[in-house]
Amino acid sequence: MSAPVSKIREPLITGHKSYHDITEDLVSPTEKAPPVSWVIGFIISVAVLAFGVFCILWTIWHGIGTWNLNRTIGWGWDITNFVWWIGIGHAGTLISAILLLFRQKWRTGVNRAAEAMTIFAVMCAGLFPLIHMGRLWLAMFIFPYVNTRGPLWPNFNSPLLWDVFAISTYFTVSLLFWYTGLVPDFATVRDRAKGFRKKIYNFLSFGWTGSAKHWQRWEALSLVLAGIATPLVLSVHTIVSFDFATSVIPGWHTTIFPPYFVAGAIFSGFAMVLTLMLITRKLLKLEDYITLEHIESMNKIILVTGTIVGVAYLTELFIAWYSGYVYEQFAFFNRAAGPYWWSYFGMMFCNVISPQFFWVKKWRRNIAFTFFLSIVINIGMWFERFVIIATTLARDYLPSSWSLYSPTWVEIGIFIGTMGLFFTLYLIFSRVAPVVAVAEVKSILKTSGDQYIGANAIHHDHDHGHDHNHDHSYASALAADTPGDGNHGVASSIADTATAVENVVDDLKKIEGIGPKIAELLNNDGIMSFTQLANANVNRLKHILTEAGSRYQMHDPTTWPQQAQLAAEGKWDELNDLQDRLDGGRA
Amino acid sequence: MAAHKEVVFGLYDDEVDLMNAVKKAKADHLEIMDVYSPFPVHGLDPILGLSESRLHIAGFVYGMLGTLTAFLGMTWIFTKDWPIVFGGKPYWSVPAFIPITFELTVLFASIGMVVSFYTVCGLGPGVTNPYLDNRITDDKFCIAFDQNDVSHGQAESFFQSTGASAVKTKTI
């Protein structure tokens, strides 16, 4: 509830929404007939998916020879696509897990769709190793089950088998996390639905009631799942990078791969989240819930991770030269000046140069530019994987084995087919479930809604033109949000604010019993000056301390208003006398 | 779920009203059957007297189970059941077991916790729990009393004094 909010935070929910407005806005897309744009998109996606299925069947029927892989280049578009898709998935887990641990409120606007994206992207990714194995019907051989061949076990020392475990775990955990988040929202849809729809959503919502104990367990579960999904997501792309890094191929055999792959994965994933969310936001009219603040936050992450990727590329180049190892040097010379030079420069431009535009705030908040750049980054990250895989394999140790590779229509068809799968699933998801987490957005309304904080907070009405408006709206928002002091509702807090708040910031530490930490707590709650403290209710102060945690409960604020009164009137000598009598601020 | 409870419940428009009402109910020694809300209301649990969830302890146990399953399983397979030399490394190559051990720890902990969560909450596919009001999953905050514990009149005056926007009864 009244968690401390920084004053510089921008609102994350605009349009002065009430709880019911949030329900209405976010649930109604699942209740209406789909718009024409959705139907067209869906038909195209399904058609593309059908072609992809055809190409997969073609591969299985005729064998892997329908691809242009050869003895030198054993991994081509298939593994490139695999790594690309799995990387895209990482942003969803980052948003839902890591940002939950960091208590970033903006994640609530995008986490649901991003997690859905993770699940669909991992499905697309998992397809490639399976069909790449050739005999798809023997795919269960990769799992360690008690079989009739000995039992003969898979090789647990192989990074390729680690991948099997990492990706199947990743998929399962993401699915559980996502669905548990969806259950309360399905209940919201259920309670608005009638007839057959109600039956379906009753099934999907698992009988959710919204009981306080259930919410408590739900939050405990979300927190622990976030806690273990965080190392999980880091491990997944680390293990994917081991597929390369544990080999002896120059250009692959590097220790920089795990962090570099993880950063690249988050980078590409956020690009895909932006591509999807900017379209979704427009079509479902979610501008009040996915604000420019959300977009800018994501662009900042793109800037950070893109720069990490850029530094990793340059480090690789430097180490290739510095190591004095001729094979490594040749591998990098070959990337930049060999037959696939265009993919190397495509990668460098898209991944190293393009994110740097986001240093400019205006461009970070420009939707058209963000959309364009998100596509550029998606392409660039595909090039990166192609450069690492095909370019490296094409020129190995033995010049007589050197070869070149370009995909056949079957390989291209399968890749495009996974796009069809991805968008088909995403489009279905956007009709069946609320694409923004309804309950989670409601839970941040009081601290992030624009009627409570920011330039449009409703308290402006009585106080135009003063530059300390922010203080006012902010302080009263939290006053309204403070339980136990008997005033709730914005109307009463406006009255409070008008009398109590002055644009004065005093050093509250002068009050005996208040240290830097408590001063910060009080500031966060809107108490900036001695006057404000003098007028504050002792119960409110006690509440602030209780909310801040058990460490603060031993503090007794009873004398603070009295001390503040003296300080506000400038009676420093009397204050000193009083403080001499007090014991650590206690009477 | 005991059969047929006469429930009297009040709906509030704001979580602050709800929290104040719960405090008052506790002060008046009215036994609350349950509190329902459209989203988790922070700060409600201690007022309501809910003890901390032990789900994370269960999660730790499930995780350890995964760790042991993976590590002991691979150890048994590669040292006892079918020892094979891979790339000249020892049979019991512990560093190579770490990734799979980690993944199974996470997998067991997640599945175990999620299954436990739905089981202890009595939720699951096909479960239909009795519900009090359609707006509880939308924008209303609800305090419910079992009429065996709190009489209808008592509840009504309580809801009126705490600012409930609606008072209803239902048999569930």
PDB file of N, CA, C and O in Angstrom, chain A residues 1 19-20 23 151 153 155 157 162 173 180 188 191 202 206-207 210-219 232 235 239 439 442 446 484 488, chain B residues 14-15 17 20 34-39 42 45 51 77 81-82 86 93 96 102-103 110 117-118 121 123-124 126-129 134 137-139:
ATOM      1  N   MET A   1       0.834  -1.192   0.000  1.00  0.00           N
ATOM      2  CA  MET A   1       0.000   0.000   0.000  1.00  0.00           C
ATOM      3  C   MET A   1       0.869   1.242   0.000  1.00  0.00           C
ATOM      4  O   MET A   1       1.350   1.668  -1.017  1.00  0.00           O
ATOM      5  N   TYR A  19     -10.711   1.288 -10.274  1.00  0.00           N
ATOM      6  CA  TYR A  19     -10.504  -0.158 -10.381  1.00  0.00           C
ATOM      7  C   TYR A  19     -11.432  -0.753 -11.425  1.00  0.00           C
ATOM      8  O   TYR A  19     -11.043  -1.614 -12.222  1.00  0.00           O
ATOM      9  N   HIS A  20     -12.666  -0.275 -11.440  1.00  0.00           N
ATOM     10  CA  HIS A  20     -13.614  -0.841 -12.400  1.00  0.00           C
ATOM     11  C   HIS A  20     -13.223  -0.486 -13.829  1.00  0.00           C
ATOM     12  O   HIS A  20     -13.351  -1.319 -14.743  1.00  0.00           O
ATOM     13  N   THR A  23     -10.679  -2.983 -15.001  1.00  0.00           N
ATOM     14  CA  THR A  23     -11.302  -4.244 -15.399  1.00  0.00           C
ATOM     15  C   THR A  23     -11.933  -4.109 -16.783  1.00  0.00           C
ATOM     16  O   THR A  23     -11.714  -4.935 -17.678  1.00  0.00           O
ATOM     17  N   PRO A 151      19.368 -50.516 -19.600  1.00  0.00           N
ATOM     18  CA  PRO A 151      19.031 -49.236 -20.232  1.00  0.00           C
ATOM     19  C   PRO A 151      20.271 -48.420 -20.602  1.00  0.00           C
ATOM     20  O   PRO A 151      21.197 -48.337 -19.800  1.00  0.00           O
ATOM     21  N   TRP A 153      21.819 -44.851 -21.255  1.00  0.00           N
ATOM     22  CA  TRP A 153      21.487 -43.488 -20.804  1.00  0.00           C
ATOM     23  C   TRP A 153      22.060 -42.456 -21.764  1.00  0.00           C
ATOM     24  O   TRP A 153      23.042 -42.724 -22.449  1.00  0.00           O
ATOM     25  N   ASN A 155      24.207 -38.973 -22.586  1.00  0.00           N
ATOM     26  CA  ASN A 155      25.470 -38.504 -22.032  1.00  0.00           C
ATOM     27  C   ASN A 155      25.262 -37.236 -21.219  1.00  0.00           C
ATOM     28  O   ASN A 155      25.136 -36.144 -21.767  1.00  0.00           O
ATOM     29  N   ASN A 157      27.299 -35.612 -19.648  1.00  0.00           N
ATOM     30  CA  ASN A 157      28.420 -34.680 -19.696  1.00  0.00           C
ATOM     31  C   ASN A 157      28.339 -33.742 -20.888  1.00  0.00           C
ATOM     32  O   ASN A 157      29.200 -32.889 -21.063  1.00  0.00           O
ATOM     33  N   TRP A 162      22.540 -30.960 -21.620  1.00  0.00           N
ATOM     34  CA  TRP A 162      22.207 -29.903 -20.640  1.00  0.00           C
ATOM     35  C   TRP A 162      21.119 -29.006 -21.230  1.00  0.00           C
ATOM     36  O   TRP A 162      20.209 -28.576 -20.526  1.00  0.00           O
ATOM     37  N   VAL A 173       8.676 -24.049 -16.224  1.00  0.00           N
ATOM     38  CA  VAL A 173       8.593 -23.039 -15.171  1.00  0.00           C
ATOM     39  C   VAL A 173       7.907 -21.775 -15.693  1.00  0.00           C
ATOM     40  O   VAL A 173       7.057 -21.193 -15.021  1.00  0.00           O
ATOM     41  N   THR A 180      -0.197 -19.232 -13.303  1.00  0.00           N
ATOM     42  CA  THR A 180      -0.577 -18.854 -11.944  1.00  0.00           C
ATOM     43  C   THR A 180      -0.925 -17.369 -11.884  1.00  0.00           C
ATOM     44  O   THR A 180      -1.847 -16.970 -11.182  1.00  0.00           O
ATOM     45  N   THR A 188     -11.724 -12.951 -12.996  1.00  0.00           N
ATOM     46  CA  THR A 188     -12.381 -11.687 -13.321  1.00  0.00           C
ATOM     47  C   THR A 188     -13.209 -11.827 -14.591  1.00  0.00           C
ATOM     48  O   THR A 188     -14.353 -11.369 -14.667  1.00  0.00           O
ATOM     49  N   ASP A 191     -16.354 -13.921 -13.870  1.00  0.00           N
ATOM     50  CA  ASP A 191     -17.433 -13.269 -13.135  1.00  0.00           C
ATOM     51  C   ASP A 191     -18.179 -12.233 -13.967  1.00  0.00           C
ATOM     52  O   ASP A 191     -19.190 -11.705 -13.537  1.00  0.00           O
ATOM     53  N   ASN A 202     -14.665 -20.594 -15.950  1.00  0.00           N
ATOM     54  CA  ASN A 202     -14.694 -21.219 -14.637  1.00  0.00           C
ATOM     55  C   ASN A 202     -13.662 -22.335 -14.573  1.00  0.00           C
ATOM     56  O   ASN A 202     -12.933 -22.488 -13.594  1.00  0.00           O
ATOM     57  N   PHE A 206      -9.786 -22.111 -12.277  1.00  0.00           N
ATOM     58  CA  PHE A 206      -9.495 -23.064 -11.203  1.00  0.00           C
ATOM     59  C   PHE A 206     -10.337 -22.806  -9.955  1.00  0.00           C
ATOM     60  O   PHE A 206      -9.952 -23.195  -8.858  1.00  0.00           O
ATOM     61  N   GLY A 207     -11.462 -22.088 -10.075  1.00  0.00           N
ATOM     62  CA  GLY A 207     -12.293 -21.828  -8.912  1.00  0.00           C
ATOM     63  C   GLY A 207     -11.752 -20.738  -8.001  1.00  0.00           C
ATOM     64  O   GLY A 207     -12.023 -20.734  -6.804  1.00  0.00           O
ATOM     65  N   GLY A 210     -10.444 -15.158  -4.600  1.00  0.00           N
ATOM     66  CA  GLY A 210      -9.900 -13.877  -4.145  1.00  0.00           C
ATOM     67  C   GLY A 210      -9.782 -13.790  -2.639  1.00  0.00           C
ATOM     68  O   GLY A 210      -9.644 -12.704  -2.080  1.00  0.00           O
ATOM     69  N   SER A 211      -9.819 -14.923  -1.962  1.00  0.00           N
ATOM     70  CA  SER A 211      -9.693 -14.961  -0.508  1.00  0.00           C
ATOM     71  C   SER A 211      -8.319 -14.427  -0.081  1.00  0.00           C
ATOM     72  O   SER A 211      -7.323 -14.600  -0.774  1.00  0.00           O
ATOM     73  N   ALA A 212      -8.311 -13.757   1.080  1.00  0.00           N
ATOM     74  CA  ALA A 212      -7.067 -13.125   1.542  1.00  0.00           C
ATOM     75  C   ALA A 212      -5.931 -14.133   1.691  1.00  0.00           C
ATOM     76  O   ALA A 212      -4.792 -13.866   1.334  1.00  0.00           O
ATOM     77  N   LYS A 213      -6.257 -15.308   2.213  1.00  0.00           N
ATOM     78  CA  LYS A 213      -5.211 -16.317   2.403  1.00  0.00           C
ATOM     79  C   LYS A 213      -4.676 -16.789   1.046  1.00  0.00           C
ATOM     80  O   LYS A 213      -3.481 -17.033   0.891  1.00  0.00           O
ATOM     81  N   HIS A 214      -5.580 -16.933   0.074  1.00  0.00           N
ATOM     82  CA  HIS A 214      -5.132 -17.354  -1.263  1.00  0.00           C
ATOM     83  C   HIS A 214      -4.200 -16.313  -1.880  1.00  0.00           C
ATOM     84  O   HIS A 214      -3.194 -16.656  -2.488  1.00  0.00           O
ATOM     85  N   TRP A 215      -4.588 -15.037  -1.691  1.00  0.00           N
ATOM     86  CA  TRP A 215      -3.717 -13.986  -2.233  1.00  0.00           C
ATOM     87  C   TRP A 215      -2.360 -14.020  -1.555  1.00  0.00           C
ATOM     88  O   TRP A 215      -1.338 -13.821  -2.196  1.00  0.00           O
ATOM     89  N   GLN A 216      -2.354 -14.271  -0.244  1.00  0.00           N
ATOM     90  CA  GLN A 216      -1.081 -14.305   0.464  1.00  0.00           C
ATOM     91  C   GLN A 216      -0.193 -15.419  -0.096  1.00  0.00           C
ATOM     92  O   GLN A 216       0.977 -15.216  -0.381  1.00  0.00           O
ATOM     93  N   ARG A 217      -0.796 -16.598  -0.276  1.00  0.00           N
ATOM     94  CA  ARG A 217      -0.011 -17.715  -0.826  1.00  0.00           C
ATOM     95  C   ARG A 217       0.394 -17.423  -2.267  1.00  0.00           C
ATOM     96  O   ARG A 217       1.494 -17.757  -2.702  1.00  0.00           O
ATOM     97  N   TRP A 218      -0.514 -16.801  -3.010  1.00  0.00           N
ATOM     98  CA  TRP A 218      -0.236 -16.477  -4.412  1.00  0.00           C
ATOM     99  C   TRP A 218       0.976 -15.566  -4.510  1.00  0.00           C
ATOM    100  O   TRP A 218       1.854 -15.747  -5.347  1.00  0.00           O
ATOM    101  N   GLU A 219       1.039 -14.594  -3.610  1.00  0.00           N
ATOM    102  CA  GLU A 219       2.182 -13.681  -3.633  1.00  0.00           C
ATOM    103  C   GLU A 219       3.455 -14.386  -3.203  1.00  0.00           C
ATOM    104  O   GLU A 219       4.524 -14.148  -3.771  1.00  0.00           O
ATOM    105  N   LEU A 232      17.476 -19.280 -13.275  1.00  0.00           N
ATOM    106  CA  LEU A 232      17.131 -20.208 -14.358  1.00  0.00           C
ATOM    107  C   LEU A 232      17.326 -19.544 -15.712  1.00  0.00           C
ATOM    108  O   LEU A 232      17.945 -20.116 -16.611  1.00  0.00           O
ATOM    109  N   SER A 235      20.778 -19.262 -16.541  1.00  0.00           N
ATOM    110  CA  SER A 235      21.406 -20.557 -16.852  1.00  0.00           C
ATOM    111  C   SER A 235      21.044 -21.029 -18.258  1.00  0.00           C
ATOM    112  O   SER A 235      21.851 -21.673 -18.910  1.00  0.00           O
ATOM    113  N   ILE A 239      23.830 -22.101 -20.883  1.00  0.00           N
ATOM    114  CA  ILE A 239      23.981 -23.471 -21.368  1.00  0.00           C
ATOM    115  C   ILE A 239      23.910 -23.506 -22.894  1.00  0.00           C
ATOM    116  O   ILE A 239      24.650 -24.248 -23.540  1.00  0.00           O
ATOM    117  N   ALA A 439      -5.122  -7.803 -12.203  1.00  0.00           N
ATOM    118  CA  ALA A 439      -4.978  -7.669 -10.751  1.00  0.00           C
ATOM    119  C   ALA A 439      -3.705  -6.919 -10.392  1.00  0.00           C
ATOM    120  O   ALA A 439      -3.690  -6.099  -9.480  1.00  0.00           O
ATOM    121  N   LYS A 442      -4.068  -3.210 -10.927  1.00  0.00           N
ATOM    122  CA  LYS A 442      -4.873  -2.605  -9.857  1.00  0.00           C
ATOM    123  C   LYS A 442      -4.027  -2.392  -8.611  1.00  0.00           C
ATOM    124  O   LYS A 442      -4.187  -1.407  -7.911  1.00  0.00           O
ATOM    125  N   LYS A 446      -2.732   2.930  -6.775  1.00  0.00           N
ATOM    126  CA  LYS A 446      -2.628   3.996  -5.778  1.00  0.00           C
ATOM    127  C   LYS A 446      -1.244   4.634  -5.740  1.00  0.00           C
ATOM    128  O   LYS A 446      -1.095   5.747  -5.269  1.00  0.00           O
ATOM    129  N   GLY A 484      -5.588   3.925   8.487  1.00  0.00           N
ATOM    130  CA  GLY A 484      -5.504   4.073   9.921  1.00  0.00           C
ATOM    131  C   GLY A 484      -5.578   5.508  10.395  1.00  0.00           C
ATOM    132  O   GLY A 484      -5.788   5.752  11.572  1.00  0.00           O
ATOM    133  N   HIS A 488      -9.680   9.015   4.188  1.00  0.00           N
ATOM    134  CA  HIS A 488      -9.472   8.277   2.959  1.00  0.00           C
ATOM    135  C   HIS A 488     -10.269   8.988   1.901  1.00  0.00           C
ATOM    136  O   HIS A 488     -11.176   9.765   2.181  1.00  0.00           O
TER     137      HIS A 488
ATOM    138  N   ASP B  14     -13.079   0.617  -1.382  1.00  0.00           N
ATOM    139  CA  ASP B  14     -11.667   0.975  -1.350  1.00  0.00           C
ATOM    140  C   ASP B  14     -10.955   0.086  -0.341  1.00  0.00           C
ATOM    141  O   ASP B  14     -11.532  -0.283   0.679  1.00  0.00           O
ATOM    142  N   GLU B  15      -9.685  -0.213  -0.623  1.00  0.00           N
ATOM    143  CA  GLU B  15      -8.970  -1.119   0.275  1.00  0.00           C
ATOM    144  C   GLU B  15      -8.688  -0.462   1.620  1.00  0.00           C
ATOM    145  O   GLU B  15      -8.498  -1.144   2.620  1.00  0.00           O
ATOM    146  N   ASP B  17     -10.837   1.471   3.266  1.00  0.00           N
ATOM    147  CA  ASP B  17     -12.052   1.198   4.046  1.00  0.00           C
ATOM    148  C   ASP B  17     -12.029  -0.230   4.561  1.00  0.00           C
ATOM    149  O   ASP B  17     -12.386  -0.501   5.708  1.00  0.00           O
ATOM    150  N   ASN B  20      -9.596  -0.609   7.501  1.00  0.00           N
ATOM    151  CA  ASN B  20     -10.143  -0.022   8.722  1.00  0.00           C
ATOM    152  C   ASN B  20     -11.254  -0.889   9.293  1.00  0.00           C
ATOM    153  O   ASN B  20     -11.359  -1.066  10.505  1.00  0.00           O
ATOM    154  N   ASP B  34     -14.062 -14.734   6.097  1.00  0.00           N
ATOM    155  CA  ASP B  34     -13.003 -14.547   5.107  1.00  0.00           C
ATOM    156  C   ASP B  34     -13.079 -13.131   4.563  1.00  0.00           C
ATOM    157  O   ASP B  34     -14.099 -12.462   4.699  1.00  0.00           O
ATOM    158  N   VAL B  35     -11.970 -12.702   3.966  1.00  0.00           N
ATOM    159  CA  VAL B  35     -11.913 -11.403   3.307  1.00  0.00           C
ATOM    160  C   VAL B  35     -11.532 -11.656   1.857  1.00  0.00           C
ATOM    161  O   VAL B  35     -10.648 -12.464   1.580  1.00  0.00           O
ATOM    162  N   TYR B  36     -12.257 -11.001   0.940  1.00  0.00           N
ATOM    163  CA  TYR B  36     -11.972 -11.207  -0.488  1.00  0.00           C
ATOM    164  C   TYR B  36     -11.626  -9.877  -1.128  1.00  0.00           C
ATOM    165  O   TYR B  36     -12.183  -8.841  -0.774  1.00  0.00           O
ATOM    166  N   SER B  37     -10.703  -9.915  -2.080  1.00  0.00           N
ATOM    167  CA  SER B  37     -10.330  -8.669  -2.745  1.00  0.00           C
ATOM    168  C   SER B  37      -9.939  -8.965  -4.191  1.00  0.00           C
ATOM    169  O   SER B  37      -9.562 -10.087  -4.522  1.00  0.00           O
ATOM    170  N   PRO B  38     -10.030  -7.956  -5.067  1.00  0.00           N
ATOM    171  CA  PRO B  38      -9.674  -8.176  -6.474  1.00  0.00           C
ATOM    172  C   PRO B  38      -8.170  -8.255  -6.704  1.00  0.00           C
ATOM    173  O   PRO B  38      -7.728  -8.681  -7.755  1.00  0.00           O
ATOM    174  N   PHE B  39      -7.384  -7.804  -5.745  1.00  0.00           N
ATOM    175  CA  PHE B  39      -5.929  -7.911  -5.862  1.00  0.00           C
ATOM    176  C   PHE B  39      -5.371  -8.025  -4.454  1.00  0.00           C
ATOM    177  O   PHE B  39      -6.075  -7.724  -3.486  1.00  0.00           O
ATOM    178  N   HIS B  42      -1.883  -5.146   0.441  1.00  0.00           N
ATOM    179  CA  HIS B  42      -0.705  -5.249   1.298  1.00  0.00           C
ATOM    180  C   HIS B  42      -0.979  -4.630   2.654  1.00  0.00           C
ATOM    181  O   HIS B  42      -1.585  -3.582   2.746  1.00  0.00           O
ATOM    182  N   ASP B  45      -2.668  -8.821   5.843  1.00  0.00           N
ATOM    183  CA  ASP B  45      -2.403 -10.100   6.521  1.00  0.00           C
ATOM    184  C   ASP B  45      -2.172  -9.958   8.025  1.00  0.00           C
ATOM    185  O   ASP B  45      -2.787 -10.681   8.801  1.00  0.00           O
ATOM    186  N   SER B  51      -1.099 -16.067   9.504  1.00  0.00           N
ATOM    187  CA  SER B  51       0.308 -16.395   9.688  1.00  0.00           C
ATOM    188  C   SER B  51       0.979 -16.449   8.322  1.00  0.00           C
ATOM    189  O   SER B  51       0.331 -16.638   7.308  1.00  0.00           O
ATOM    190  N   ILE B  77      24.212 -43.733 -12.306  1.00  0.00           N
ATOM    191  CA  ILE B  77      24.233 -44.185 -13.705  1.00  0.00           C
ATOM    192  C   ILE B  77      25.671 -44.274 -14.218  1.00  0.00           C
ATOM    193  O   ILE B  77      26.060 -45.248 -14.853  1.00  0.00           O
ATOM    194  N   ASP B  81      25.758 -48.103 -12.811  1.00  0.00           N
ATOM    195  CA  ASP B  81      24.886 -48.795 -13.747  1.00  0.00           C
ATOM    196  C   ASP B  81      25.548 -49.027 -15.097  1.00  0.00           C
ATOM    197  O   ASP B  81      25.518 -50.132 -15.633  1.00  0.00           O
ATOM    198  N   TRP B  82      26.138 -47.987 -15.661  1.00  0.00           N
ATOM    199  CA  TRP B  82      26.732 -48.144 -16.978  1.00  0.00           C
ATOM    200  C   TRP B  82      27.881 -47.147 -17.134  1.00  0.00           C
ATOM    201  O   TRP B  82      27.724 -46.111 -17.782  1.00  0.00           O
ATOM    202  N   PHE B  86      33.932 -40.732 -21.272  1.00  0.00           N
ATOM    203  CA  PHE B  86      33.673 -39.707 -22.286  1.00  0.00           C
ATOM    204  C   PHE B  86      34.882 -38.789 -22.352  1.00  0.00           C
ATOM    205  O   PHE B  86      35.184 -38.100 -21.368  1.00  0.00           O
ATOM    206  N   SER B  93      32.379 -37.284 -13.048  1.00  0.00           N
ATOM    207  CA  SER B  93      32.880 -35.947 -13.374  1.00  0.00           C
ATOM    208  C   SER B  93      31.887 -34.907 -12.840  1.00  0.00           C
ATOM    209  O   SER B  93      30.977 -34.466 -13.541  1.00  0.00           O
ATOM    210  N   ALA B  96      30.622 -31.536 -14.549  1.00  0.00           N
ATOM    211  CA  ALA B  96      29.716 -31.703 -15.675  1.00  0.00           C
ATOM    212  C   ALA B  96      28.293 -32.013 -15.223  1.00  0.00           C
ATOM    213  O   ALA B  96      27.354 -31.882 -16.001  1.00  0.00           O
ATOM    214  N   PHE B 102      21.321 -28.346 -11.307  1.00  0.00           N
ATOM    215  CA  PHE B 102      20.660 -27.057 -11.085  1.00  0.00           C
ATOM    216  C   PHE B 102      19.276 -27.031 -11.735  1.00  0.00           C
ATOM    217  O   PHE B 102      18.291 -26.602 -11.125  1.00  0.00           O
ATOM    218  N   GLU B 103      19.206 -27.475 -12.980  1.00  0.00           N
ATOM    219  CA  GLU B 103      17.921 -27.413 -13.696  1.00  0.00           C
ATOM    220  C   GLU B 103      16.860 -28.250 -12.973  1.00  0.00           C
ATOM    221  O   GLU B 103      15.718 -27.824 -12.842  1.00  0.00           O
ATOM    222  N   SER B 110       9.682 -25.715  -8.570  1.00  0.00           N
ATOM    223  CA  SER B 110       8.558 -25.008  -9.187  1.00  0.00           C
ATOM    224  C   SER B 110       7.318 -25.881  -9.250  1.00  0.00           C
ATOM    225  O   SER B 110       6.238 -25.465  -8.829  1.00  0.00           O
ATOM    226  N   PHE B 117       0.497 -25.244  -3.898  1.00  0.00           N
ATOM    227  CA  PHE B 117      -0.321 -24.035  -3.825  1.00  0.00           C
ATOM    228  C   PHE B 117      -1.769 -24.339  -4.185  1.00  0.00           C
ATOM    229  O   PHE B 117      -2.695 -24.008  -3.432  1.00  0.00           O
ATOM    230  N   TYR B 118      -1.974 -24.989  -5.315  1.00  0.00           N
ATOM    231  CA  TYR B 118      -3.352 -25.255  -5.726  1.00  0.00           C
ATOM    232  C   TYR B 118      -4.025 -26.256  -4.787  1.00  0.00           C
ATOM    233  O   TYR B 118      -5.221 -26.166  -4.530  1.00  0.00           O
ATOM    234  N   CYS B 121      -4.931 -24.495  -1.405  1.00  0.00           N
ATOM    235  CA  CYS B 121      -5.984 -23.498  -1.611  1.00  0.00           C
ATOM    236  C   CYS B 121      -7.286 -24.146  -2.073  1.00  0.00           C
ATOM    237  O   CYS B 121      -8.301 -23.468  -2.195  1.00  0.00           O
ATOM    238  N   LEU B 123      -7.847 -25.238  -5.058  1.00  0.00           N
ATOM    239  CA  LEU B 123      -8.116 -24.765  -6.413  1.00  0.00           C
ATOM    240  C   LEU B 123      -7.601 -25.794  -7.402  1.00  0.00           C
ATOM    241  O   LEU B 123      -6.715 -26.587  -7.087  1.00  0.00           O
ATOM    242  N   GLY B 124      -8.156 -25.763  -8.605  1.00  0.00           N
ATOM    243  CA  GLY B 124      -7.663 -26.683  -9.621  1.00  0.00           C
ATOM    244  C   GLY B 124      -8.596 -26.699 -10.800  1.00  0.00           C
ATOM    245  O   GLY B 124      -9.686 -26.121 -10.740  1.00  0.00           O
ATOM    246  N   GLY B 126     -11.455 -27.428 -13.105  1.00  0.00           N
ATOM    247  CA  GLY B 126     -12.765 -28.024 -12.874  1.00  0.00           C
ATOM    248  C   GLY B 126     -13.355 -27.733 -11.514  1.00  0.00           C
ATOM    249  O   GLY B 126     -14.494 -28.068 -11.245  1.00  0.00           O
ATOM    250  N   VAL B 127     -12.591 -27.099 -10.600  1.00  0.00           N
ATOM    251  CA  VAL B 127     -13.126 -26.776  -9.286  1.00  0.00           C
ATOM    252  C   VAL B 127     -14.073 -25.579  -9.407  1.00  0.00           C
ATOM    253  O   VAL B 127     -13.754 -24.605 -10.080  1.00  0.00           O
ATOM    254  N   THR B 128     -15.244 -25.674  -8.802  1.00  0.00           N
ATOM    255  CA  THR B 128     -16.144 -24.525  -8.752  1.00  0.00           C
ATOM    256  C   THR B 128     -16.366 -24.178  -7.298  1.00  0.00           C
ATOM    257  O   THR B 128     -17.038 -24.912  -6.581  1.00  0.00           O
ATOM    258  N   ASN B 129     -15.759 -23.089  -6.850  1.00  0.00           N
ATOM    259  CA  ASN B 129     -15.965 -22.664  -5.476  1.00  0.00           C
ATOM    260  C   ASN B 129     -17.178 -21.753  -5.409  1.00  0.00           C
ATOM    261  O   ASN B 129     -17.430 -20.986  -6.330  1.00  0.00           O
ATOM    262  N   ASN B 134     -20.215 -10.994  -7.872  1.00  0.00           N
ATOM    263  CA  ASN B 134     -19.471 -10.879  -9.123  1.00  0.00           C
ATOM    264  C   ASN B 134     -18.417  -9.779  -9.110  1.00  0.00           C
ATOM    265  O   ASN B 134     -17.458  -9.839  -9.861  1.00  0.00           O
ATOM    266  N   THR B 137     -14.095  -9.887  -7.884  1.00  0.00           N
ATOM    267  CA  THR B 137     -12.904 -10.010  -8.729  1.00  0.00           C
ATOM    268  C   THR B 137     -12.748  -8.782  -9.616  1.00  0.00           C
ATOM    269  O   THR B 137     -11.882  -8.754 -10.476  1.00  0.00           O
ATOM    270  N   ASP B 138     -13.593  -7.789  -9.407  1.00  0.00           N
ATOM    271  CA  ASP B 138     -13.532  -6.585 -10.243  1.00  0.00           C
ATOM    272  C   ASP B 138     -13.037  -5.391  -9.419  1.00  0.00           C
ATOM    273  O   ASP B 138     -11.870  -5.027  -9.489  1.00  0.00           O
ATOM    274  N   ASP B 139     -13.911  -4.812  -8.591  1.00  0.00           N
ATOM    275  CA  ASP B 139     -13.483  -3.612  -7.868  1.00  0.00           C
ATOM    276  C   ASP B 139     -14.032  -3.512  -6.453  1.00  0.00           C
ATOM    277  O   ASP B 139     -13.966  -2.451  -5.855  1.00  0.00           O
TER     278      ASP B 139
END
